[in-house]
Coordinates of C-alpha atoms and ligand atoms in Angstrom, one line a residue:
M844 CA 93.7 69.5 114.0
N845 CA 93.4 67.3 110.9
K846 CA 91.2 68.7 108.2
A847 CA 90.4 67.8 104.6
V848 CA 88.5 68.8 101.5
F849 CA 86.6 66.0 100.0
I850 CA 86.3 66.6 96.3
D851 CA 84.0 65.0 93.8
R852 CA 85.9 63.9 90.7
D853 CA 83.7 64.2 87.6
N854 CA 82.8 67.7 86.6
T855 CA 84.6 69.0 89.6
I856 CA 88.3 68.0 88.9
I857 CA 88.0 66.5 85.5
D858 CA 85.7 67.0 82.5
D859 CA 82.9 64.5 82.4
P860 CA 81.8 63.4 79.0
G861 CA 80.0 60.3 80.5
Y862 CA 81.5 57.2 82.0
I863 CA 85.3 57.6 81.6
S864 CA 86.7 54.2 81.0
D865 CA 90.1 55.0 79.6
P866 CA 93.0 57.1 80.9
N867 CA 92.9 59.1 77.6
G868 CA 89.6 60.5 78.7
V869 CA 91.1 62.3 81.7
K870 CA 91.1 66.0 81.1
L871 CA 91.7 68.4 84.0
L872 CA 89.3 71.3 84.3
P873 CA 91.1 74.7 84.2
G874 CA 92.9 75.8 87.3
V875 CA 92.2 72.7 89.4
E876 CA 95.9 72.2 90.2
L877 CA 96.0 75.7 91.6
A878 CA 93.0 75.0 93.8
I879 CA 94.5 71.8 95.1
K880 CA 97.8 73.4 95.8
S881 CA 96.3 76.3 97.7
L882 CA 94.2 74.0 99.8
A883 CA 97.3 71.9 100.6
Q884 CA 99.2 75.1 101.6
A885 CA 96.3 76.0 103.9
G886 CA 96.7 72.7 105.7
F887 CA 93.9 70.7 104.1
K888 CA 94.3 67.2 102.7
N889 CA 92.8 66.8 99.3
I890 CA 90.7 63.7 99.1
V891 CA 88.7 62.6 96.1
C892 CA 85.4 60.8 96.8
T893 CA 83.8 59.6 93.7
N894 CA 80.9 57.3 92.7
Q895 CA 82.1 54.8 90.0
S896 CA 79.0 52.8 89.2
G897 CA 80.5 52.1 85.7
I898 CA 82.3 49.2 87.4
A899 CA 79.0 47.7 88.7
R900 CA 77.5 48.3 85.2
G901 CA 80.3 46.4 83.6
M902 CA 81.6 49.3 81.6
F903 CA 85.1 49.1 83.1
T904 CA 87.0 47.3 85.8
E905 CA 88.7 48.4 89.0
D906 CA 92.0 47.9 87.2
D907 CA 90.9 50.3 84.5
L908 CA 89.9 52.8 87.2
D909 CA 93.3 52.5 88.8
K910 CA 94.9 53.4 85.5
I911 CA 92.5 56.4 85.1
H912 CA 93.4 57.6 88.6
A913 CA 97.1 57.1 87.9
E914 CA 96.7 59.3 84.9
L915 CA 94.8 61.9 86.9
R916 CA 97.6 61.9 89.5
R917 CA 100.2 62.2 86.7
Q918 CA 98.5 65.2 85.1
L919 CA 98.3 66.9 88.5
A920 CA 101.9 66.1 89.4
D921 CA 103.0 67.7 86.1
K922 CA 101.5 70.9 87.4
G923 CA 102.9 70.5 90.9
A924 CA 99.7 69.4 92.6
R925 CA 99.0 66.2 94.5
L926 CA 96.0 64.3 95.9
D927 CA 96.3 62.8 99.3
A928 CA 93.8 60.0 98.6
I929 CA 91.2 58.8 96.2
Y930 CA 88.1 56.9 97.5
Y931 CA 85.6 55.4 95.1
C932 CA 82.5 53.4 95.3
P933 CA 82.1 50.7 92.6
Y934 CA 78.6 49.6 93.7
H935 CA 75.2 50.3 92.3
P936 CA 71.9 48.5 93.1
Q937 CA 71.1 48.1 89.4
G938 CA 74.6 46.9 88.5
T939 CA 75.1 44.0 86.0
V940 CA 78.2 42.7 87.7
D941 CA 77.0 40.5 90.5
K942 CA 79.9 41.4 92.8
Y943 CA 79.0 45.1 92.7
A944 CA 75.3 45.0 92.2
C945 CA 74.1 46.2 95.6
E946 CA 73.3 49.1 97.8
S947 CA 76.3 50.5 99.6
D948 CA 76.7 53.1 102.3
M949 CA 79.8 54.2 100.4
R950 CA 77.8 55.5 97.5
K951 CA 77.0 59.2 97.7
P952 CA 74.6 60.7 98.8
K953 CA 75.4 58.3 101.7
P954 CA 78.4 59.6 103.6
G955 CA 80.3 56.3 103.9
M956 CA 83.3 57.3 101.8
L957 CA 83.8 60.5 103.8
L958 CA 83.4 58.8 107.1
K959 CA 85.9 56.1 106.1
A960 CA 88.4 58.7 105.0
A961 CA 87.9 60.6 108.3
S962 CA 88.4 57.4 110.2
D963 CA 91.5 56.3 108.2
R964 CA 93.1 59.7 108.6
G965 CA 91.8 61.0 112.0
L966 CA 90.0 63.9 110.4
D967 CA 87.8 66.3 112.3
L968 CA 84.7 66.3 110.1
A969 CA 83.5 69.6 111.4
E970 CA 86.6 71.2 110.0
C971 CA 86.2 69.4 106.6
W972 CA 84.5 70.5 103.4
M973 CA 82.8 68.6 100.6
V974 CA 83.0 70.1 97.1
G975 CA 81.0 68.7 94.2
D976 CA 78.8 69.5 91.3
S977 CA 75.7 67.4 92.2
A978 CA 73.1 67.3 94.9
R979 CA 74.3 63.9 96.1
D980 CA 77.8 65.4 96.8
I981 CA 76.3 68.1 98.9
E982 CA 74.0 65.7 100.8
A983 CA 76.9 63.3 101.5
G984 CA 78.9 66.2 102.9
Q985 CA 76.1 67.4 105.0
R986 CA 75.4 63.9 106.4
A987 CA 79.0 63.6 107.3
G988 CA 78.9 66.9 109.2
C989 CA 81.0 68.9 106.8
R990 CA 80.5 72.3 105.2
T991 CA 79.6 72.1 101.6
I992 CA 80.3 73.9 98.3
R993 CA 78.4 73.2 95.1
V994 CA 80.2 73.7 91.8
R995 CA 78.1 74.8 88.9
I996 CA 80.5 74.5 85.9
V997 CA 79.5 76.6 82.9
S998 CA 80.0 74.2 80.0
D999 CA 78.5 73.2 76.6
A1000 CA 78.5 69.6 77.7
P1001 CA 75.3 68.0 79.0
Q1002 CA 75.0 68.8 82.7
G1003 CA 72.7 66.1 83.8
S1004 CA 74.1 65.9 87.3
Q1005 CA 73.7 69.6 87.8
Q1006 CA 70.0 69.6 87.0
D1007 CA 69.2 67.3 89.9
D1008 CA 67.6 67.9 93.3
E1009 CA 67.6 71.7 93.9
S1010 CA 66.2 71.1 97.4
V1011 CA 69.7 70.3 98.7
Q1012 CA 71.3 73.6 99.5
A1013 CA 75.1 73.9 99.9
D1014 CA 76.7 76.5 102.1
F1015 CA 78.2 78.1 99.0
T1016 CA 77.8 77.9 95.3
V1017 CA 80.7 78.6 92.9
R1018 CA 81.6 78.3 89.3
N1019 CA 84.7 76.1 89.7
L1020 CA 87.1 74.4 92.2
V1021 CA 89.3 77.5 92.2
E1022 CA 86.6 79.6 93.6
A1023 CA 85.7 76.9 96.1
A1024 CA 89.3 76.8 97.3
R1025 CA 89.3 80.5 97.7
I1026 CA 86.3 80.4 100.0
I1027 CA 87.6 77.5 102.0
V1028 CA 91.0 79.2 102.6
R1029 CA 89.3 82.4 103.5
E1030 CA 86.9 80.7 106.0
A1031 CA 89.9 78.8 107.5
D1032 CA 91.8 82.1 107.9
R1033 CA 88.8 83.6 109.6
T1034 CA 88.5 80.7 112.0
D1035 CA 92.2 80.7 112.8
T1036 CA 92.2 84.4 113.5
W1037 CA 89.1 84.7 115.6
E1038 CA 88.9 81.2 117.1
T1039 CA 85.2 80.9 116.3
P1040 CA 83.5 78.0 118.0
T1041 CA 82.5 75.0 115.9
P1042 CA 78.9 75.2 114.9
A1043 CA 76.9 73.0 117.3
A1044 CA 74.6 72.0 114.5
A1045 CA 77.5 70.5 112.5
I1046 CA 78.5 68.4 115.4
A1047 CA 75.0 67.3 116.2
T1048 CA 74.4 66.1 112.7
A1049 CA 77.7 64.3 112.3
P1050 CA 77.1 60.5 112.2
P1051 CA 79.4 58.2 114.1
A1052 CA 82.7 57.4 112.4
V1053 CA 83.3 54.0 110.8
P1054 CA 84.2 51.7 113.6
T1055 CA 86.6 49.4 111.7
A1056 CA 89.6 51.7 111.3
T1057 CA 92.0 53.0 113.8
Q1058 CA 92.7 56.7 113.9
G1059 CA 96.1 57.9 113.0
T1060 CA 97.3 54.7 111.3
P1061 CA 98.2 54.9 107.6
P1062 CA 95.5 53.5 105.4
P1063 CA 96.1 50.2 103.7
A1064 CA 96.2 50.1 99.9
T1065 CA 92.9 48.3 99.9
T1066 CA 90.4 48.2 102.7
P1067 CA 87.3 46.0 103.0
Q1068 CA 84.1 47.8 103.5
A1069 CA 82.5 47.5 106.9
Q1070 CA 80.1 44.6 106.6
E1071 CA 77.5 46.1 108.8
Q1072 CA 77.3 49.1 106.5
T1073 CA 76.4 47.5 103.2
A1074 CA 74.1 44.9 101.9
C1075 CA 76.7 43.7 99.5
P1076 CA 77.3 40.0 99.7
E1077 CA 81.0 40.4 99.5
P1078 CA 83.2 43.0 100.9
A1079 CA 85.0 44.8 98.2
T1080 CA 87.4 47.6 97.8
A1081 CA 85.7 50.9 98.3
S1082 CA 88.7 53.0 98.7
Q1083 CA 91.9 53.6 97.0
T1084 CA 94.7 55.5 98.6
E1085 CA 98.0 56.2 97.0
P1086 CA 101.2 55.4 99.0
Q1087 CA 102.0 58.7 100.5
P1088 CA 105.4 60.2 100.1
P1089 CA 106.6 60.4 103.7
T1090 CA 107.9 63.9 103.3
E1091 CA 104.5 65.5 102.7
T1092 CA 102.7 63.6 105.4
D1093 CA 105.5 64.1 107.9
D1094 CA 105.7 67.8 107.0
A1095 CA 102.2 68.4 108.3
P1096 CA 102.6 70.8 111.2
S1097 CA 101.9 69.4 114.6
E1098 CA 99.5 71.1 117.1
D1099 CA 102.5 72.7 118.8
Q1100 CA 103.9 74.0 115.6
K1101 CA 100.5 75.4 114.6
V1102 CA 100.1 77.1 117.9
R1103 CA 103.6 78.6 117.6
M1104 CA 102.8 79.8 114.1
E1105 CA 99.6 81.3 115.3
I1106 CA 101.4 83.1 118.1
L1107 CA 104.1 84.3 115.7
T1108 CA 101.5 85.6 113.3
H1109 CA 99.8 87.4 116.1
V1110 CA 103.1 89.0 117.4
R1111 CA 104.0 90.1 113.9
R1112 CA 100.6 91.7 113.5
M1113 CA 100.9 93.5 116.8
S1114 CA 104.4 94.6 115.9
R1115 CA 103.0 96.1 112.6
N1116 CA 100.3 97.9 114.5
S1117 CA 102.8 99.2 117.0
E1118 CA 104.9 100.6 114.2
I1119 CA 101.9 102.4 112.8
E1120 CA 100.9 103.7 116.2
E1121 CA 104.5 105.1 116.8
F1122 CA 103.9 107.7 114.1
S1123 CA 102.2 110.8 115.6
F1124 CA 101.8 114.5 115.0
M1125 CA 103.7 115.4 118.1
K1126 CA 106.8 113.5 117.1
L1127 CA 106.6 115.0 113.6
A1128 CA 106.2 118.5 115.0
G1129 CA 109.0 118.0 117.5
G1130 CA 111.4 116.8 114.8
V1131 CA 110.6 119.7 112.6
M1132 CA 111.1 122.1 115.4
Q1133 CA 114.4 120.6 116.3
L1134 CA 115.6 120.8 112.7
F1135 CA 114.7 124.5 112.6
A1136 CA 116.4 125.0 115.9
L1137 CA 119.6 123.6 114.5
L1138 CA 119.4 125.8 111.4
A1139 CA 118.8 128.9 113.6
L1140 CA 121.8 128.0 115.7
L1141 CA 123.9 127.6 112.6
V1142 CA 122.9 131.0 111.4
A1143 CA 123.8 132.5 114.8
V1144 CA 127.3 130.9 114.7
I1145 CA 128.0 132.1 111.2
C1146 CA 127.0 135.7 112.3
I1147 CA 129.3 135.5 115.4
L1148 CA 132.2 134.3 113.3
G1149 CA 131.9 137.5 111.1
N1150 CA 133.2 139.7 114.0
D1151 CA 130.8 142.4 112.9
V1152 CA 129.1 144.4 115.7
E1153 CA 125.8 144.6 113.8
K1154 CA 125.9 140.9 113.1
V1155 CA 126.4 140.1 116.8
S1156 CA 122.9 141.4 117.5
I1157 CA 121.6 139.3 114.6
A1158 CA 123.4 136.3 116.0
T1159 CA 121.8 136.9 119.4
F1160 CA 118.4 137.0 117.7
W1161 CA 119.0 133.7 116.0
A1162 CA 120.4 132.1 119.1
I1163 CA 117.2 133.1 121.0
I1164 CA 115.1 131.7 118.1
S1165 CA 117.1 128.5 118.3
V1166 CA 116.7 128.0 122.0
S1167 CA 112.9 128.7 121.7
L1168 CA 112.5 126.2 118.9
Q1169 CA 114.5 123.6 120.8
T1170 CA 112.3 124.2 123.9
M1171 CA 109.2 123.7 121.8
A1172 CA 110.7 120.5 120.3
L1173 CA 111.4 119.1 123.8
T1174 CA 107.9 120.0 124.8
F1175 CA 106.4 118.1 121.9
F1176 CA 108.6 115.1 122.6
T1177 CA 107.6 115.1 126.3
I1178 CA 103.9 115.3 125.5
Q1179 CA 104.3 112.3 123.1
R1180 CA 106.1 110.3 125.7
N1181 CA 103.5 110.9 128.3
K1182 CA 100.6 110.0 126.0
Ligands
MG426 MG1 80.3 65.0 89.7

């Protein structure tokens, strides 16, 4: 199973003072590297899906955006985290740059970027999540058939994007990406443990995948948009994926490995339960009885070694006590065994 978390960029991964046009403007929000690392450990690909209408508005170029994203990756790498891919949409219908001034199915709230990422990487959208701070992020996730989490960051900065359409309800609402990751990992654990069926509604609402890509093949550095999905006069780059280090991609566990890991986890859990069940009152009582039986036998032996007539009768008494206790211990052990 191939699953991913689609993550909005601005106000979800990095601070958003407005249109960031310079790598110096990239400032990670607190803890995002921890969230990304925990999601990766849980088997999710971390894929950024971000609207970048600043390109269509002529505020910066795609080259500038590449530098901004390189800086984003560098800052995350410094903290041991890594993004699997970044998809962006440069289009906007009111753009001032002709090349990008158009409607596009890649622009959220349309789900084009998510569908393309799923198609490029063979993702099961019903197992994927969309996390973002705006209603359009949530709508895009829902239209792609993903579960959704809305981030409401507490900040002094203007939160224009957070004041938008409240009619779009996410599955969860959190304060930051770390909380979102915690929910996603928890829900994934629950699904893995209990094998809950995929919600039928999620499948029913999932639109068809982008037909231009082949599943399982590594995505090219730049991929033209599907012509039939956009009114743009020219196909343009709508996605950016970083060359993937082969180790991390290849390290993704196969279906067999996942099944084996699941079985191993189950066996370990059963083994732990078995150890707990092995403790019982009967065994404890039997052990205590046996200990006292040995002590009584020891006293009896000491008395016999004394060669005293009076002590022989005491030794006999302790010997009888020892035999009785041993008999009781054996009784307890037998009861325990037959339970
Ligand atoms: Mg945002």
